[in-house]
XYZ file of C-alpha atoms in Angstrom:
451
model
C -8.821 -12.108 26.387
C -8.551 -7.620 25.724
C -5.245 -7.123 24.252
C -5.434 -3.053 23.105
C -2.317 -0.638 22.250
C -5.141 2.488 23.377
C -7.649 2.726 26.206
C -10.427 2.318 24.596
C -12.624 0.996 27.340
C -15.903 3.008 25.911
C -15.205 1.461 22.143
C -14.812 -2.240 23.053
C -17.431 -2.265 25.589
C -19.386 -1.179 22.901
C -18.634 -4.064 20.290
C -18.783 -6.134 22.969
C -22.263 -5.310 23.730
C -23.645 -4.964 20.023
C -22.150 -8.670 19.730
C -23.811 -9.829 23.240
C -27.390 -8.272 21.632
C -27.115 -10.045 17.997
C -26.351 -13.449 20.185
C -29.593 -12.995 21.754
C -31.375 -12.061 18.810
C -30.711 -15.590 17.098
C -26.905 -14.930 15.908
C -24.374 -18.102 16.381
C -21.889 -16.217 16.631
C -20.428 -12.707 15.508
C -17.577 -9.714 15.694
C -17.967 -6.395 14.936
C -15.312 -3.376 13.917
C -15.449 0.124 14.476
C -13.090 2.849 13.310
C -12.331 6.637 14.641
C -11.063 8.830 12.269
C -9.938 12.569 12.147
C -7.426 14.339 9.402
C -7.064 18.024 8.322
C -5.702 18.270 4.636
C -4.218 21.616 3.642
C -3.724 22.486 -0.386
C -1.946 25.461 -1.373
C -0.531 27.458 -4.894
C 1.532 30.053 -4.853
C 1.412 30.763 -1.510
C -2.374 31.259 -1.441
C -4.213 28.480 0.590
C -7.023 26.593 -1.746
C -8.512 24.566 0.723
C -7.714 23.911 5.117
C -10.215 20.658 5.996
C -10.354 19.229 9.172
C -13.122 16.577 9.164
C -14.031 13.221 11.711
C -15.785 9.765 11.369
C -16.507 7.418 13.330
C -18.240 4.081 11.296
C -18.739 0.590 12.692
C -20.048 -2.807 10.970
C -21.439 -5.680 12.582
C -21.432 -9.217 11.021
C -23.801 -12.333 12.092
C -23.671 -15.845 11.448
C -26.352 -18.493 11.545
C -24.812 -21.369 10.880
C -22.799 -21.427 7.431
C -24.561 -18.316 6.745
C -23.546 -14.584 7.360
C -24.803 -10.852 6.900
C -23.060 -7.587 7.341
C -24.631 -4.213 8.118
C -22.904 -0.924 8.842
C -23.476 2.102 10.708
C -22.571 5.529 10.963
C -25.068 6.271 14.452
C -24.111 4.812 17.442
C -26.868 5.403 18.836
C -29.373 2.194 20.565
C -32.198 2.608 18.935
C -29.868 2.547 15.667
C -27.805 -0.019 17.213
C -30.687 -2.072 17.591
C -31.936 -1.665 14.363
C -28.424 -2.598 13.059
C -28.497 -6.364 15.095
C -32.010 -6.803 13.777
C -31.180 -6.378 10.326
C -28.255 -8.467 10.334
C -29.789 -11.242 12.272
C -33.143 -11.528 9.872
C -30.192 -11.295 6.225
C -28.526 -13.998 7.523
C -31.311 -15.953 7.360
C -32.285 -15.437 3.870
C -28.336 -15.252 2.205
C -27.417 -18.769 0.916
C -25.128 -20.803 2.584
C -20.804 -20.038 2.511
C -19.216 -23.297 3.599
C -15.802 -21.523 4.313
C -17.307 -18.255 6.639
C -16.594 -18.188 10.382
C -14.993 -17.082 12.995
C -11.386 -18.087 14.347
C -11.397 -20.363 16.626
C -10.907 -19.179 20.420
C -6.858 -20.851 20.600
C -6.123 -19.326 17.417
C -6.840 -15.540 18.673
C -3.767 -13.448 19.659
C -3.124 -12.596 22.863
C 0.077 -10.009 22.941
C 0.752 -7.261 21.068
C 4.514 -6.561 19.836
C 5.757 -2.624 19.990
C 5.405 -1.315 16.766
C 4.820 2.863 17.721
C 2.666 3.660 14.893
C 0.696 6.131 16.387
C 1.938 10.118 16.716
C 0.046 11.633 20.067
C 0.543 14.933 19.011
C -1.875 16.882 16.193
C 0.070 19.525 13.812
C -1.963 22.694 13.764
C -2.900 24.452 10.374
C -0.743 27.017 10.835
C 2.661 24.270 10.216
C 0.437 22.272 8.084
C 0.416 25.701 6.025
C 4.302 26.609 6.367
C 5.181 23.187 5.417
C 3.380 23.279 2.258
C 4.806 26.836 1.693
C 8.473 26.239 1.865
C 8.610 23.304 0.093
C 6.621 25.209 -2.802
C 9.341 27.892 -2.902
C 12.214 25.639 -2.668
C 10.496 23.872 -6.245
C 9.489 26.838 -7.529
C 13.274 28.268 -6.948
C 14.604 25.991 -9.000
C 15.510 27.946 -12.291
C 13.280 26.717 -15.209
C 10.214 26.324 -13.055
C 7.315 28.316 -14.601
C 4.330 27.095 -12.535
C 2.912 25.583 -10.087
C 0.227 22.417 -9.079
C 0.708 23.330 -5.305
C 1.911 21.338 -2.311
C -0.598 19.432 -0.178
C -0.015 18.136 3.624
C -1.593 16.575 5.836
C -2.420 14.707 9.150
C -4.743 11.833 10.259
C -5.410 9.670 12.743
C -7.426 6.725 13.650
C -9.064 4.403 15.967
C -9.462 0.258 15.003
C -10.948 -1.505 17.382
C -12.356 -4.951 16.544
C -14.162 -7.710 18.928
C -15.678 -11.058 18.320
C -17.488 -13.959 20.226
C -14.625 -15.777 20.217
C -13.359 -14.269 22.581
C -11.228 -12.084 20.969
C -11.063 -7.780 21.444
C -8.375 -5.365 20.740
C -7.915 -2.138 19.687
C -5.005 0.548 18.687
C -4.649 3.489 17.280
C -2.712 4.690 13.804
C -1.365 8.218 12.398
C -0.443 9.686 9.404
C 1.251 12.679 8.420
C 2.550 13.556 4.801
C 3.682 16.552 2.311
C 3.724 16.685 -1.082
C 4.943 19.203 -4.138
C 4.026 19.520 -7.467
C 5.488 21.426 -10.159
C 6.084 22.254 -14.039
C 8.883 23.387 -16.122
C 8.989 24.946 -19.492
C 6.334 26.658 -21.243
C 3.389 26.482 -23.711
C 3.254 22.859 -25.447
C 6.346 21.380 -23.983
C 5.713 22.074 -20.164
C 6.373 19.115 -18.193
C 5.349 18.035 -14.591
C 6.760 16.355 -12.037
C 6.084 16.197 -8.241
C 8.191 14.504 -4.975
C 6.217 13.190 -1.622
C 6.682 11.966 1.873
C 4.222 10.186 4.190
C 5.544 8.952 7.870
C 3.471 8.116 11.185
C 5.408 10.905 12.565
C 6.003 14.160 11.855
C 9.809 14.582 13.047
C 10.451 11.423 10.562
C 9.168 13.865 7.567
C 11.986 14.720 5.015
C 12.917 18.552 5.788
C 9.706 20.432 2.939
C 12.621 22.794 1.734
C 14.065 18.611 -0.171
C 10.759 17.962 -1.111
C 10.429 21.298 -2.945
C 13.515 21.274 -4.604
C 12.877 17.707 -5.589
C 10.009 18.293 -6.829
C 11.512 21.025 -8.982
C 14.796 19.575 -9.990
C 12.709 16.403 -11.822
C 10.407 18.398 -13.778
C 13.502 20.174 -15.251
C 15.222 17.120 -16.149
C 11.541 16.386 -18.123
C 12.313 19.008 -20.766
C 12.593 18.453 -23.766
C 11.934 14.620 -24.634
C 12.540 12.391 -27.177
C 10.512 9.718 -29.262
C 13.104 6.323 -29.327
C 11.766 3.605 -31.964
C 10.716 0.217 -31.157
C 13.303 -1.970 -29.994
C 13.830 -4.726 -27.386
C 16.526 -3.174 -24.546
C 17.236 -3.423 -20.555
C 14.864 -1.665 -18.684
C 15.594 -0.015 -15.344
C 12.798 0.713 -12.722
C 13.489 3.410 -10.811
C 12.088 2.933 -6.674
C 9.018 5.468 -7.159
C 7.915 2.651 -9.889
C 9.542 -0.438 -8.707
C 7.943 -0.814 -5.418
C 4.635 -1.419 -8.035
C 6.245 -5.076 -9.346
C 5.723 -5.794 -5.358
C 2.168 -4.770 -6.020
C 1.680 -7.682 -8.608
C 3.401 -10.402 -7.038
C 1.453 -9.589 -4.008
C -2.117 -9.329 -5.728
C -0.708 -12.694 -7.409
C -0.546 -14.424 -4.480
C -3.775 -13.568 -2.747
C -5.746 -16.438 -0.959
C -8.703 -15.379 -2.739
C -7.203 -15.390 -6.657
C -5.311 -19.050 -5.980
C -8.689 -20.514 -4.555
C -10.816 -19.409 -8.014
C -7.844 -20.088 -10.037
C -7.065 -17.193 -11.398
C -3.166 -15.892 -10.686
C -0.186 -17.321 -13.497
C 1.235 -18.087 -9.886
C -1.468 -20.756 -8.954
C 0.568 -23.316 -9.230
C 4.370 -22.190 -8.328
C 4.411 -22.659 -4.740
C 7.660 -23.717 -3.508
C 9.093 -23.114 -6.931
C 11.623 -20.847 -8.254
C 10.154 -17.856 -9.639
C 12.428 -14.737 -9.210
C 16.589 -15.394 -9.819
C 18.465 -17.166 -6.999
C 19.318 -15.058 -4.110
C 16.592 -12.367 -4.125
C 14.462 -12.513 -1.442
C 11.104 -10.271 -0.658
C 9.598 -9.454 3.180
C 6.236 -9.329 4.639
C 7.058 -7.418 7.812
C 4.034 -6.336 9.804
C 6.248 -5.520 12.669
C 8.701 -2.534 11.234
C 8.870 0.525 13.915
C 6.725 2.931 12.537
C 6.288 1.604 8.947
C 2.873 2.650 7.241
C 1.087 -0.920 6.620
C 2.500 -1.878 9.932
C -0.199 -3.868 12.755
C -0.183 -6.008 15.605
C -3.072 -8.625 14.483
C -5.218 -8.837 11.875
C -9.377 -8.068 11.175
C -9.690 -11.373 12.130
C -7.542 -10.934 15.477
C -4.802 -13.475 14.004
C -1.373 -13.176 15.127
C 0.209 -11.510 12.822
C 4.452 -12.320 11.766
C 6.948 -11.280 9.861
C 7.916 -13.635 6.698
C 10.025 -14.241 3.625
C 7.097 -14.395 0.789
C 10.216 -15.133 -1.622
C 13.280 -16.828 -0.496
C 16.282 -17.361 -2.383
C 13.791 -17.120 -5.619
C 11.109 -19.578 -4.391
C 8.043 -18.601 -3.607
C 6.901 -19.453 -0.030
C 3.146 -18.940 0.954
C 0.125 -17.484 0.404
C -1.226 -13.982 1.314
C -4.491 -15.797 3.595
C -7.329 -14.711 5.527
C -9.595 -17.677 7.306
C -11.897 -17.491 4.496
C -9.474 -18.533 2.009
C -7.630 -20.704 3.884
C -10.057 -22.936 4.027
C -11.105 -23.065 0.876
C -7.275 -24.178 0.417
C -6.660 -26.175 3.316
C -4.349 -24.611 4.349
C -4.196 -22.396 8.047
C -3.987 -18.322 7.970
C -0.914 -16.492 7.615
C -3.085 -13.414 9.448
C -2.961 -11.651 6.395
C -6.881 -9.831 6.878
C -7.726 -7.380 6.669
C -11.694 -5.064 6.472
C -13.481 -2.463 6.485
C -17.071 -2.284 8.258
C -19.187 -3.056 4.979
C -17.880 -5.777 3.693
C -15.961 -9.180 4.790
C -12.346 -9.592 5.408
C -10.290 -10.752 2.596
C -6.150 -10.939 2.653
C -3.836 -7.951 2.154
C -0.366 -7.501 2.748
C 1.775 -5.609 5.184
C 4.881 -3.548 4.739
C 5.741 -5.730 1.728
C 9.648 -4.895 0.520
C 12.599 -6.319 -2.263
C 16.161 -7.136 -0.258
C 18.959 -4.720 -2.080
C 20.756 -6.570 -4.110
C 24.868 -6.008 -4.354
C 25.453 -3.205 -7.158
C 24.641 -0.024 -6.560
C 22.250 1.633 -9.413
C 25.443 2.856 -11.381
C 26.973 -0.472 -11.303
C 23.004 -1.569 -12.863
C 23.288 1.755 -15.462
C 27.490 0.608 -16.492
C 26.258 -2.257 -18.446
C 23.913 -0.964 -20.662
C 24.782 0.029 -24.274
C 21.474 1.554 -24.740
C 18.308 1.254 -22.732
C 14.843 2.643 -20.719
C 15.290 4.443 -16.971
C 11.635 4.197 -16.193
C 10.434 6.818 -13.810
C 6.859 7.416 -14.392
C 3.670 4.670 -15.372
C 0.550 4.902 -16.782
C -2.028 2.635 -17.261
C -3.368 -0.290 -15.682
C -2.446 -2.529 -18.315
C -1.060 -5.648 -16.129
C -2.788 -9.491 -16.445
C -3.364 -11.560 -13.395
C -4.968 -14.065 -14.868
C -1.756 -14.797 -17.446
C 1.280 -11.844 -15.999
C 0.683 -10.276 -19.586
C 2.254 -6.818 -18.940
C 1.826 -3.939 -21.052
C 2.102 -0.489 -19.723
C 3.116 3.634 -20.905
C 6.067 4.669 -19.748
C 7.987 7.931 -19.368
C 11.576 8.278 -18.193
C 14.923 8.462 -19.604
C 17.638 7.087 -22.791
C 20.231 5.161 -21.719
C 22.980 5.363 -23.869
C 26.610 3.925 -22.888
C 25.506 3.515 -19.133
C 25.112 6.660 -18.500
C 21.544 8.566 -18.361
C 21.348 10.557 -21.430
C 17.897 12.357 -22.310
C 14.531 11.986 -21.172
C 11.736 10.109 -23.431
C 7.944 10.109 -23.053
C 5.041 8.032 -24.935
C 6.644 4.418 -24.872
C 4.955 1.229 -23.569
C 6.688 -1.642 -22.039
C 5.398 -4.410 -22.726
C 6.506 -8.425 -21.100
C 5.103 -10.901 -18.947
C 5.480 -11.077 -15.552
C 6.684 -14.607 -14.847
C 9.599 -13.748 -16.983
C 10.776 -10.311 -15.825
C 10.047 -11.577 -12.208
C 12.923 -14.100 -13.466
C 14.963 -12.038 -14.982
C 15.301 -8.968 -12.761
C 18.062 -7.689 -10.802
C 18.222 -5.321 -7.506
C 20.200 -2.777 -7.061
C 21.922 -1.688 -3.469
C 19.686 1.705 -3.240
C 16.714 0.192 -1.077
C 14.965 2.772 1.266
C 11.675 1.937 3.381
C 9.567 5.031 2.867
C 5.807 3.755 1.681
C 4.671 0.925 3.002
C 5.804 -1.387 -0.431
C 9.392 -0.441 -1.170
C 12.006 -1.931 -3.826
C 15.172 -0.584 -4.993
C 16.257 0.134 -8.710
C 15.421 -2.951 -10.625
C 17.357 -3.786 -13.535
C 15.196 -6.130 -16.217
C 16.900 -7.328 -19.623
C 15.204 -8.343 -21.910
C 11.448 -5.900 -22.256
C 9.687 -4.850 -25.759
C 10.077 -0.810 -25.962
C 7.128 0.335 -28.344
C 7.749 3.756 -29.572
C 7.752 5.657 -33.277
């Protein structure tokens, strides 16, 4: 049942032949995945190109099953001799590894046969000259901001990949994805009082990128706003997360509802299915079918249909993120979230995730706060997925009487994700930019450790 958004007969034939050889060598079943990629990247500083690189790569992986044993072998060599050796090694390994009662391919009736039109591959490839021009404009716009004194440079990039999957259950499919990106990073001030900030954008189509000059200006203006930061005393106040950092809360959620974590009992949400874990009215969506979405995909890494679903509906947890293995462990059905590389088994991963916007504007959320912390940068990885304890270094701005008052730095935010989820309030300023997005978010009652 071949499905394809790109014409890849040679690639799919290669994978089909590999699977046929694996079965001929003694495998009960098998699947194979292939990635072909090309990229162009540029870095420049003060108008001078520091790096201009083009790379092309190809990698494939074969997974074979003998009974309830599986083995995975990968290779970048596609010669007939190398692929024969690949098959031989994989089958030999599968005969001796321990059994896994939950491994295996999808049943034929589970595999997907019809593709949505996602438009996730830009057919045009930008020239090196175009990337240089984008970076030049962005950096010059940043350096033109009064008070900007140094540059960490501007980076521009393009990539395109083909993903192909085939399996002995009858599934074959391939599709292409592309990315174009642009960023600028500058410093303001002098001596020990210098502050750094940045801005960036990433899109499937180059035509959808923000204007390079606006990216540069935003980077410069952000750096200026951070000058002369203050320290504040430890306190418990409302904390407002800028959209650049608020989306990280969604990452903590998706990690905590991943099937393997639930099956192992290592998630603080393991007993919360169907329960309210956010405030009433909160909706969080996983949508793999966003047109030109950075994380859109027509099928998952096991050939299962992908579908839009509400992870959180009216504050209630509605689903885990499952691949076939974790679904079997939990006695459930896969949710079509499998992702994989060439050298390891599939594991669940979210698609385009976003929190639906709230009713109040960002300014309305701030207006109700006599004293609080507006966070624009988070540092460190102090989040415990087992207990939900949250502790991260942070910088941003202090809020006084409902207004941004002055920059602050060297603070730590402490709380627990259970209470943070229940108490958060989203603003109305959602933008779908990065594949995991949230509006400005306010959470009351967090502890701020400062002086």
